[in-house]
Short mmCIF file of C-alpha atoms and ligand atoms in Angstrom, two decimals:
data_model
loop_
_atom_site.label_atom_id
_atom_site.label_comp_id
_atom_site.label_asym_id
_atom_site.label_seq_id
_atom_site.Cartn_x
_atom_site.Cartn_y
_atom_site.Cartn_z
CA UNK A 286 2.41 -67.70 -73.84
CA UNK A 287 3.47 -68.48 -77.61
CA UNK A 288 6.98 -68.23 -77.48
CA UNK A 289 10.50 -67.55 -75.43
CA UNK A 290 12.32 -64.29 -76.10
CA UNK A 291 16.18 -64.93 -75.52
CA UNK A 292 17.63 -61.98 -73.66
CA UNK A 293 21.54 -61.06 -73.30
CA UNK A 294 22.86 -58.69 -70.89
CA UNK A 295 25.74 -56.95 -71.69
CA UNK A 296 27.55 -55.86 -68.04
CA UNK A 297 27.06 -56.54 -64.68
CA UNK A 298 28.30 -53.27 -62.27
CA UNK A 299 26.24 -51.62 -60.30
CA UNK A 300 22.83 -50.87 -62.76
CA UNK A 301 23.11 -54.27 -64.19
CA UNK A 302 23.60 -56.47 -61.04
CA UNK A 303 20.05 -55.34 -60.17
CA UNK A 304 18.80 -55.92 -63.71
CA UNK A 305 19.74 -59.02 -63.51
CA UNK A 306 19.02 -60.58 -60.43
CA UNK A 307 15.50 -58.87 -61.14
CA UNK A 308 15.40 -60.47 -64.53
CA UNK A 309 15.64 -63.86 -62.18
CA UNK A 310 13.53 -63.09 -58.69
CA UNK A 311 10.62 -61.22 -60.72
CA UNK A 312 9.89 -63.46 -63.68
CA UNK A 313 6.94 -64.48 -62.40
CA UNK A 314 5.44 -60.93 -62.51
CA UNK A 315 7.71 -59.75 -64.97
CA UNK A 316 6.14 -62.76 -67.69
CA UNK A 317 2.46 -61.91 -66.28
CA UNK A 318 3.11 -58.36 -67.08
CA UNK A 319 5.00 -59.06 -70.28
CA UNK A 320 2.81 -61.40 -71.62
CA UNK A 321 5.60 -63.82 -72.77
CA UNK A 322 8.31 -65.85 -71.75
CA UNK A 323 11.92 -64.90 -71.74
CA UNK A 324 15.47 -66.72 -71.34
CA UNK A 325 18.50 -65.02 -70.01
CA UNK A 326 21.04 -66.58 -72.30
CA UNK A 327 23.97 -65.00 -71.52
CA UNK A 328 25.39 -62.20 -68.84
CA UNK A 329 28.89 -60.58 -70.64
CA UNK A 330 31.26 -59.46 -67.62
CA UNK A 331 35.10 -58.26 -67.43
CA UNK A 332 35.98 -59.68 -64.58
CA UNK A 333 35.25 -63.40 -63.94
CA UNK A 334 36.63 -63.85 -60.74
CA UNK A 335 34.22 -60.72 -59.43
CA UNK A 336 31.49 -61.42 -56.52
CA UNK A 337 28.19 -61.35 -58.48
CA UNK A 338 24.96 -61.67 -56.79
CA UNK A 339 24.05 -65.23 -55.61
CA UNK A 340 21.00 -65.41 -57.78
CA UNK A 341 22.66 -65.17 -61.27
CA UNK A 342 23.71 -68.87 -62.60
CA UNK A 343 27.88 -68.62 -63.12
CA UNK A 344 27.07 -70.61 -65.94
CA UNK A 345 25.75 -67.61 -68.05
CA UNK A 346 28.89 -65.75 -67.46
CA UNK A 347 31.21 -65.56 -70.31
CA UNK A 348 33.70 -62.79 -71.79
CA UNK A 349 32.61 -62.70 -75.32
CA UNK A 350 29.92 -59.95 -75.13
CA UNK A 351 30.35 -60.30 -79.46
CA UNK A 352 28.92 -63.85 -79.07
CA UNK A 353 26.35 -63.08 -77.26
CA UNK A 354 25.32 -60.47 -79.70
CA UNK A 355 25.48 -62.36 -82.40
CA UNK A 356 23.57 -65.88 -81.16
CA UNK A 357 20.57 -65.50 -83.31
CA UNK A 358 19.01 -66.87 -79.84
CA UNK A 359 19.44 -63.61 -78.42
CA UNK A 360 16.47 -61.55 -79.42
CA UNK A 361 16.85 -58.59 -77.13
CA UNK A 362 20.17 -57.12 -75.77
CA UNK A 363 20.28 -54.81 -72.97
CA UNK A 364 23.56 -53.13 -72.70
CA UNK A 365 24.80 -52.03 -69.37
CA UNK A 366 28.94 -51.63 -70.15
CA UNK A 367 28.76 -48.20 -70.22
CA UNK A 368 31.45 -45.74 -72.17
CA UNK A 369 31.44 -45.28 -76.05
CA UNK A 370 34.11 -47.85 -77.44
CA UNK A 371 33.22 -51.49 -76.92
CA UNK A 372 29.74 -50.19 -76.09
CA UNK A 373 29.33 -48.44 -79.16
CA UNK A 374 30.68 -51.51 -81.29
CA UNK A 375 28.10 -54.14 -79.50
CA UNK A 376 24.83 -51.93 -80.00
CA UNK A 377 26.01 -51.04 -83.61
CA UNK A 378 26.36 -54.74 -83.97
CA UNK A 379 23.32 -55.43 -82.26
CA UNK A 380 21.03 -53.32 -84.05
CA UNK A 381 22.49 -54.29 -87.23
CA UNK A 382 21.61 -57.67 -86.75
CA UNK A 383 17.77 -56.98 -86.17
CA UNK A 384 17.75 -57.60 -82.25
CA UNK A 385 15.95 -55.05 -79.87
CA UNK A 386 18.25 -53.10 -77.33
CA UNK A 387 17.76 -51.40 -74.11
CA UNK A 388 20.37 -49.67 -72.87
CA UNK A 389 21.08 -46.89 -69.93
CA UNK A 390 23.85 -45.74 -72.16
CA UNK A 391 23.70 -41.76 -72.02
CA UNK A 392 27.70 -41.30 -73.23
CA UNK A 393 26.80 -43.52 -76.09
CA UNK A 394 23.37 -42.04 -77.31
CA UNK A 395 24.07 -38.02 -76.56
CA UNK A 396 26.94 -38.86 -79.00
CA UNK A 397 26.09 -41.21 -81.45
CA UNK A 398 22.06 -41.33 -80.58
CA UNK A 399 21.16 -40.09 -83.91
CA UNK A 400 23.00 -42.93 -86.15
CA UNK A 401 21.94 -45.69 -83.79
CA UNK A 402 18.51 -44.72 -83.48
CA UNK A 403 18.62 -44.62 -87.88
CA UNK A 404 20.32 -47.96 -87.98
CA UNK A 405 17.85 -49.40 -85.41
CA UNK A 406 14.92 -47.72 -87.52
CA UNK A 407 16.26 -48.92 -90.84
CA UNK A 408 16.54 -52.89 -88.80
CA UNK A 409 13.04 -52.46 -87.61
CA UNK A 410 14.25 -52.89 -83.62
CA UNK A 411 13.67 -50.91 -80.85
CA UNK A 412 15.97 -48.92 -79.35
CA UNK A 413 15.07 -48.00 -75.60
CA UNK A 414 17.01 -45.82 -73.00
CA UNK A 415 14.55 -44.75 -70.41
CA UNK A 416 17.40 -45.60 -67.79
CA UNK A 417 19.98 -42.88 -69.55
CA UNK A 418 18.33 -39.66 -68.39
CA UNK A 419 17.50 -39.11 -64.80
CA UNK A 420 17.72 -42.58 -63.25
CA UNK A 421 14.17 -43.69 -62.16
CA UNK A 422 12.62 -40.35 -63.50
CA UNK A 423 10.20 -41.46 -66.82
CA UNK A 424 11.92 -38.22 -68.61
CA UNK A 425 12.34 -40.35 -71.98
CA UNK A 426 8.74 -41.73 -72.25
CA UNK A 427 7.32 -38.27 -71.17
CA UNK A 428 9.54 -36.47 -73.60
CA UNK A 429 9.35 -39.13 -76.48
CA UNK A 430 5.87 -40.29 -76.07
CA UNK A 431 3.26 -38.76 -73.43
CA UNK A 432 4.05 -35.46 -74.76
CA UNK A 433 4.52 -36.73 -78.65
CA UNK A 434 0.90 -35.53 -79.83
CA UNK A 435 2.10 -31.66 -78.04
CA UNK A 436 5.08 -29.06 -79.08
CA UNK A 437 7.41 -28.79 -76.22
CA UNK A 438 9.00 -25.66 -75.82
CA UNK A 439 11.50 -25.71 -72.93
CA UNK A 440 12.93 -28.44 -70.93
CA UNK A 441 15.30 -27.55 -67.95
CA UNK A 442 16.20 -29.10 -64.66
CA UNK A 443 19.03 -30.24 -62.07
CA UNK A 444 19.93 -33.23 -63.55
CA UNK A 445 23.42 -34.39 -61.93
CA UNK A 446 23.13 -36.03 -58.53
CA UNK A 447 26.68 -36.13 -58.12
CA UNK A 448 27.27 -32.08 -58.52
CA UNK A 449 23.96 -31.91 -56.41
CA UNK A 450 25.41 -33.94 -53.98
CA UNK A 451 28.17 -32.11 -53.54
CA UNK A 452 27.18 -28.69 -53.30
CA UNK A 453 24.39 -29.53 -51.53
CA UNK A 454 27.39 -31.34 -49.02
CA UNK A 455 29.32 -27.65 -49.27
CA UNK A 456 26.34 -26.03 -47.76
CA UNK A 457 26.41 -28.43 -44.80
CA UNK A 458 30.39 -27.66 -44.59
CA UNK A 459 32.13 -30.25 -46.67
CA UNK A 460 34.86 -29.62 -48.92
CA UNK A 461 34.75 -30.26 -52.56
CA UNK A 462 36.96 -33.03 -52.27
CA UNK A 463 35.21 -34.61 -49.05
CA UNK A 464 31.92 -34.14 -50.96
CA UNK A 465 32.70 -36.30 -53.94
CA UNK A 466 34.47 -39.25 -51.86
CA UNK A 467 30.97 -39.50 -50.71
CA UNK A 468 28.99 -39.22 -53.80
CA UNK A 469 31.25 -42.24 -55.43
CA UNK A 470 30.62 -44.48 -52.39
CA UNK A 471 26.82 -44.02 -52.52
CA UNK A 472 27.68 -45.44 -56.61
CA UNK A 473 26.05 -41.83 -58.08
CA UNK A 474 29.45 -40.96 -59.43
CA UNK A 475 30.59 -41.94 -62.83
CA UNK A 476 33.66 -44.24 -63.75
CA UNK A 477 35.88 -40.93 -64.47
CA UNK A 478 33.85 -38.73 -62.15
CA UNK A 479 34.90 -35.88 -63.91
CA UNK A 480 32.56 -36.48 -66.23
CA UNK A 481 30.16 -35.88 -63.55
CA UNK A 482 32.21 -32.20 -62.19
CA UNK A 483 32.77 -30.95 -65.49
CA UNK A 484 29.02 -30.52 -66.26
CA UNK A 485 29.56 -33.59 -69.42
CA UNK A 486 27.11 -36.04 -67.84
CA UNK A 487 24.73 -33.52 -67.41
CA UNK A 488 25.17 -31.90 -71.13
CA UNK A 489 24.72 -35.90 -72.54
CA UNK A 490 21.19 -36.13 -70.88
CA UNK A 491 20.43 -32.29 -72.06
CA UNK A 492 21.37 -33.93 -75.58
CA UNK A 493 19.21 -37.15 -75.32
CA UNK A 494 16.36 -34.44 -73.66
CA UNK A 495 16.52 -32.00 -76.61
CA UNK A 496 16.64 -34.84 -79.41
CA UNK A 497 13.48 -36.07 -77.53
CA UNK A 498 11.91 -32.87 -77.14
CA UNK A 499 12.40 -31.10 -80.47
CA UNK A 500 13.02 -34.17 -82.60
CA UNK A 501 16.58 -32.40 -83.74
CA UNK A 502 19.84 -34.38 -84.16
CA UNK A 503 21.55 -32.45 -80.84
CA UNK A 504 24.78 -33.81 -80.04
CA UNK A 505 26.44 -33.68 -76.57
CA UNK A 506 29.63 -31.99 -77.86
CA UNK A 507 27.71 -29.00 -79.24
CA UNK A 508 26.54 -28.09 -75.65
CA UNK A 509 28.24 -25.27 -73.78
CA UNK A 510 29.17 -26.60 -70.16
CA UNK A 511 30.74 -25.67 -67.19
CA UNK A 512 31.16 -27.61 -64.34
CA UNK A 513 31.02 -27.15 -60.82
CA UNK A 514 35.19 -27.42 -60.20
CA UNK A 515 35.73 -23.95 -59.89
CA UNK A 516 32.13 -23.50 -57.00
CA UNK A 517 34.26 -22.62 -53.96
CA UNK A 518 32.74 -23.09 -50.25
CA UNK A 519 32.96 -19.11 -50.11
CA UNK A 520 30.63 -18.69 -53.09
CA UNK A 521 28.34 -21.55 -51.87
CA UNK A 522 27.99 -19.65 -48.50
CA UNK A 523 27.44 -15.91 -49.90
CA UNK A 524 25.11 -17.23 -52.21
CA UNK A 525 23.43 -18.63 -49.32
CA UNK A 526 23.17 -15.26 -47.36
CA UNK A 527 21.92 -13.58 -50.70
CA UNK A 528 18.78 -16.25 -49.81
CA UNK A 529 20.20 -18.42 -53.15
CA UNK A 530 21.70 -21.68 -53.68
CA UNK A 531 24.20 -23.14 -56.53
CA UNK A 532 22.94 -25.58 -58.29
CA UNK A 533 24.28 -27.27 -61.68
CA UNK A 534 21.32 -26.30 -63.99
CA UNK A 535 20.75 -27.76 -67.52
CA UNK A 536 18.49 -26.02 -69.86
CA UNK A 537 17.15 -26.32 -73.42
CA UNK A 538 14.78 -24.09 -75.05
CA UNK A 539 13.50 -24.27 -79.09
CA UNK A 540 13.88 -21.12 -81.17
CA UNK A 541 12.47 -20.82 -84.77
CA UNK A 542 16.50 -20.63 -85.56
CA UNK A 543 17.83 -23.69 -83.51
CA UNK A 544 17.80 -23.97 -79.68
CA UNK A 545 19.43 -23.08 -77.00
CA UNK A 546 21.00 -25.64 -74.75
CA UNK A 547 23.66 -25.50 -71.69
CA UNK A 548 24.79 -26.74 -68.57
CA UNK A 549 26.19 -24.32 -65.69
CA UNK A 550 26.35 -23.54 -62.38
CA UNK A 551 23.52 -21.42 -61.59
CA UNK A 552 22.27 -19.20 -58.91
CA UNK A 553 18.96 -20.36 -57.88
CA UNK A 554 16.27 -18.78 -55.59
CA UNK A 555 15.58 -20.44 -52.04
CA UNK A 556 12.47 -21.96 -52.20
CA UNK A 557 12.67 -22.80 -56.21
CA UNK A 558 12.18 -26.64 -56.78
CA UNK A 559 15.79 -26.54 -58.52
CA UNK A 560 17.42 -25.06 -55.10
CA UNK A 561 15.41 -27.77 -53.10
CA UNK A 562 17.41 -30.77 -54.45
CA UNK A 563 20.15 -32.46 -52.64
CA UNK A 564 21.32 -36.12 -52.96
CA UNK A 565 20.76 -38.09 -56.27
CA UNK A 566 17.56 -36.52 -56.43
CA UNK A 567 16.98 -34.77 -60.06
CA UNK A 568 14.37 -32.59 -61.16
CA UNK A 569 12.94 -31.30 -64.31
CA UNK A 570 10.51 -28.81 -65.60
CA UNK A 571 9.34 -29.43 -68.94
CA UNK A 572 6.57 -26.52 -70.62
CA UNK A 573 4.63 -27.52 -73.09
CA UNK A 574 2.24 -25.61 -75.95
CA UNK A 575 -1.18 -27.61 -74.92
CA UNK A 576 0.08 -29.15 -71.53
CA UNK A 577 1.76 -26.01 -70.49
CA UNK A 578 3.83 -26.71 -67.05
CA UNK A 579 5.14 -30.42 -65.87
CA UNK A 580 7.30 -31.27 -63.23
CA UNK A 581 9.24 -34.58 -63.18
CA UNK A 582 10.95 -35.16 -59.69
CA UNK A 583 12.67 -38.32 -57.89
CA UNK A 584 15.40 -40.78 -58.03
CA UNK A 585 17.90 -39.51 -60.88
CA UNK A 586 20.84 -42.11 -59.78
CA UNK A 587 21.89 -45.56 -58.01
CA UNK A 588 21.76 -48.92 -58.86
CA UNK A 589 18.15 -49.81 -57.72
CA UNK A 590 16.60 -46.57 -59.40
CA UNK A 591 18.19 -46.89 -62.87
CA UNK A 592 17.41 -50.76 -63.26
CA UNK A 593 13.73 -50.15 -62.17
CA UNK A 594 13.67 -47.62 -65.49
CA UNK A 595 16.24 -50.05 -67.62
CA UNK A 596 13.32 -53.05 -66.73
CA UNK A 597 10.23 -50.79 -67.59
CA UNK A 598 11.50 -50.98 -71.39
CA UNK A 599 12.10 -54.54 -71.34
CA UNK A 600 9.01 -54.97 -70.15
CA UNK A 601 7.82 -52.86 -72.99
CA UNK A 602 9.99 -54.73 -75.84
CA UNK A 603 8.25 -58.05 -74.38
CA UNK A 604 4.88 -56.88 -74.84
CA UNK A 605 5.80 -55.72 -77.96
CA UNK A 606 7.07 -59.07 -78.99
CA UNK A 607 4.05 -60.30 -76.75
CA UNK A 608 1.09 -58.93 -79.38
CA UNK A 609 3.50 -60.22 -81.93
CA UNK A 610 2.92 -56.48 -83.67
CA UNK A 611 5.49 -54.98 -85.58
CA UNK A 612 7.67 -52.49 -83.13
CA UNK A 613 6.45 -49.41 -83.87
CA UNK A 614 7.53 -47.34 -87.15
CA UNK A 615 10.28 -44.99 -85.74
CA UNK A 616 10.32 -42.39 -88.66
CA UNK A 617 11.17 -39.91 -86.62
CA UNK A 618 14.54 -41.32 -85.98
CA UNK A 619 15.11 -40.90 -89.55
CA UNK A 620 13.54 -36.93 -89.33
CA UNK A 621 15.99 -36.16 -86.43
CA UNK A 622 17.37 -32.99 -88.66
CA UNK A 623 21.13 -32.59 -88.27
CA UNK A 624 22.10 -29.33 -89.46
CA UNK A 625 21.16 -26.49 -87.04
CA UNK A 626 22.04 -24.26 -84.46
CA UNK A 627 23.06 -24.93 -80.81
CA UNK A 628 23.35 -21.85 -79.22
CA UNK A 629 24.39 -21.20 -75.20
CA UNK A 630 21.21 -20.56 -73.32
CA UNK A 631 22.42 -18.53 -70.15
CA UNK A 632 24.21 -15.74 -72.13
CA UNK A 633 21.38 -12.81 -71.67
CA UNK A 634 20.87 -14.29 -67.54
CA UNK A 635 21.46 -11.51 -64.98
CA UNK A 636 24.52 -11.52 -63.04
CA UNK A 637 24.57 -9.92 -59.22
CA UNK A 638 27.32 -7.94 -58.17
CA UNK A 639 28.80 -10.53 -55.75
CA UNK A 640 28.46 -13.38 -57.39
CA UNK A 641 29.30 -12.25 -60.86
CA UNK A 642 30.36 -15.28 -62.29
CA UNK A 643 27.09 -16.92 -61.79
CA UNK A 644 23.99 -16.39 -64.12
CA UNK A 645 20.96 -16.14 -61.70
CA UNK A 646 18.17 -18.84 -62.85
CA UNK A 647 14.86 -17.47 -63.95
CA UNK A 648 12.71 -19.38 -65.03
CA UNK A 649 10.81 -17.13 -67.76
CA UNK A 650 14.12 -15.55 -69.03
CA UNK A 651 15.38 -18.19 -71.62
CA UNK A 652 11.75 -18.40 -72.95
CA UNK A 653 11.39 -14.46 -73.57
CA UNK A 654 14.71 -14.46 -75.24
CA UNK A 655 13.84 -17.59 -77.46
CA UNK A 656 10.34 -15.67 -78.17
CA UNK A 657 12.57 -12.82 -79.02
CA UNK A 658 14.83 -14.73 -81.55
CA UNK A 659 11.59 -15.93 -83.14
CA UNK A 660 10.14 -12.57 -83.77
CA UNK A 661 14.02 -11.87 -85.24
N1 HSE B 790 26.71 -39.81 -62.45
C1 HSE B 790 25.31 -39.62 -62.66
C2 HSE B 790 24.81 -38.59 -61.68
C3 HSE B 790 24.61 -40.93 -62.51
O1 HSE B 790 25.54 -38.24 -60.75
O2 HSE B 790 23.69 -38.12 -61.82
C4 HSE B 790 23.22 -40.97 -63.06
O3 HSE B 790 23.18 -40.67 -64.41
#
């Protein structure tokens, strides 16, 4: 081991409790796999009076997230606050001031993703967020980097586990409102869980997806939503004598113009891996030119889940550090191109008759359509 990397953790709800008090159990394995030593400094919290897990040392608790940012001590900041104000502010700062981040930060990136990711290119740091898209799911690295050397075409997948939850709960006879009580005490709920209703969560990870996948400068607010307010228990139980289910559905799909990219309720056939997802549990099918079909399935919320993918990338900025290379080049941060098209993706779906407001999920139809507006 050659040298200590100083580490400051920026929140401690329910994603960074667990970071943390892994951070402390697991540095033994953590170091081994790491291949170098590393310091919590400093844990920034709100509330200092808040029960914390007995592992963490009070000691590291302060209120000035800024200072912990800016101790040149601090080599790598993981930011866990959540939300786009004081959030946004600390990573700018962060970045700007050479140190690596990783953060689970999916309001933050799907809106401002494409500046940070310059700044932190232009700084030479790394800027990780493996834990933003679909919890435990490795959607990032499989977008970003197994798949780098192939052309993706189409990404699309149920990726809220709240909505899930929910109408996955109206099937089973719960009310809307019954149905998201529960989903915020099992901690898969947002803050503002309308976030979470109105289809927004879901259209930030499509954004952070589609910059991944087609190296484009997508921003969350030029994604077409609708959320799942308006699903009533009498549409959730026709659709399941028609042999369908509803499920929030987020798609993306690369045209030679732009891409198409929403988030709606969809009607999905019984049997289809989207329909078969209840709980926190996301899925995603991405195709590929060379590696044609993938499936990415598991864990897509919850504490436990989203710190296990929040600790694989500071694992990874420790080895980096480790081999004492420089992080690697991120020049496609800088190619991310910002002027193009974002076009709905669900417009041409079929409707049925009894469920007209609906589009019915297929899973070739977005592709022939993009194939179409190539050929245009
Ligand atoms: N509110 C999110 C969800 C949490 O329900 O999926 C994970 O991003």
């Amino acid at each position: 081991m050659k040298m200590t990397v100083g580490v400051g953790l920026l929140g401690c709800g329910t994603v960074g409790a667990n970071v943390a008090d892994r951070l402390h159990r697991e540095r033994e394995v953590i170091e081994r796999r790491s291949g170098v030593r590393y310091e919590v400094r400093a844990v920034a919290i709100r509330d200092l009076a808040k029960a914390r897990p007995e592992s963490l040392d009070r000691r590291l608790f302060t209120r000035d997230a800024r200072a912990i940012v800016d101790d040149p001590n601090v080599d790598l900041v993981i930011e866990l606050v959540g939300g786009t104000t004081d959030a946004a502010e600390l990573v700018e700062r962060a970045l700007d001031r050479a140190r690596h981040v990783v953060t689970a930060n999916k309001d933050l990136l799907a809106t401002q993703g494409p500046r940070l990711m310059a700044l932190a290119a232009s700084r030479g740091s790394a800027l990780r967020f493996e834990g933003a898209v679909a919890g435990a799911i490795p959607v990032v690295r499989t977008l970003g980097e197994a798949l780098a050397g192939d052309e993706i075409l189409s990404v699309a997948g149920v990726i809220n586990g709240t909505c899930t939850s929910i109408l996955s709960a109206m099937e089973q006879g719960s009310t809307f409102a019954d149905a998201l009580a529960r989903a915020q005490q099992l901690g898969y709920a947002e803050a503002d869980p309308s976030n979470d209703v109105s289809g927004t969560d879901a259209a930030h990870k499509l954004a952070l997806v589609a910059q991944l996948a087609f190296d484009l400068g997508v921003i969350s607010p030029r994604i077409a939503r609708t959320g799942i307010v308006r699903v009533t228990q009498r549409d959730v139980a026709r659709a399941r004598m028609l042999g369908l289910r509803i499920r929030l559905v987020a798609a993306t799909l690369r045209t030679s113009e732009g891409i198409l990219a929403e988030v709606a309720p969809a009607l999905v056939r019984e049997g289809h891996d989207f329909a078969a997802t209840s709980g926190a549990e996301n899925v995603l099918h991405v195709r590929a030119r060379d590696a044609g079909a993938l499936v990415l399935r598991g864990a897509g919320a919850g504490g436990p889940a989203t710190a296990s993918a929040v600790l694989g990338d500071v694992v990874t900025v420790l080895r980096t550090l480790a081999d004492r290379r420089d992080l690697p080049a991120r020049g496609r941060a800088h190619a991310l191109a910002p002027a193009f098209a974002v076009g709905p993706f669900f417009e041409g779906n079929a409707r049925m008759a009894e469920l007209p407001e609906y589009p019915v999920w297929e899973e070739s139809a977005g592709i022939v359509r993009g194939r179409a507006l190539v050929k245009a």
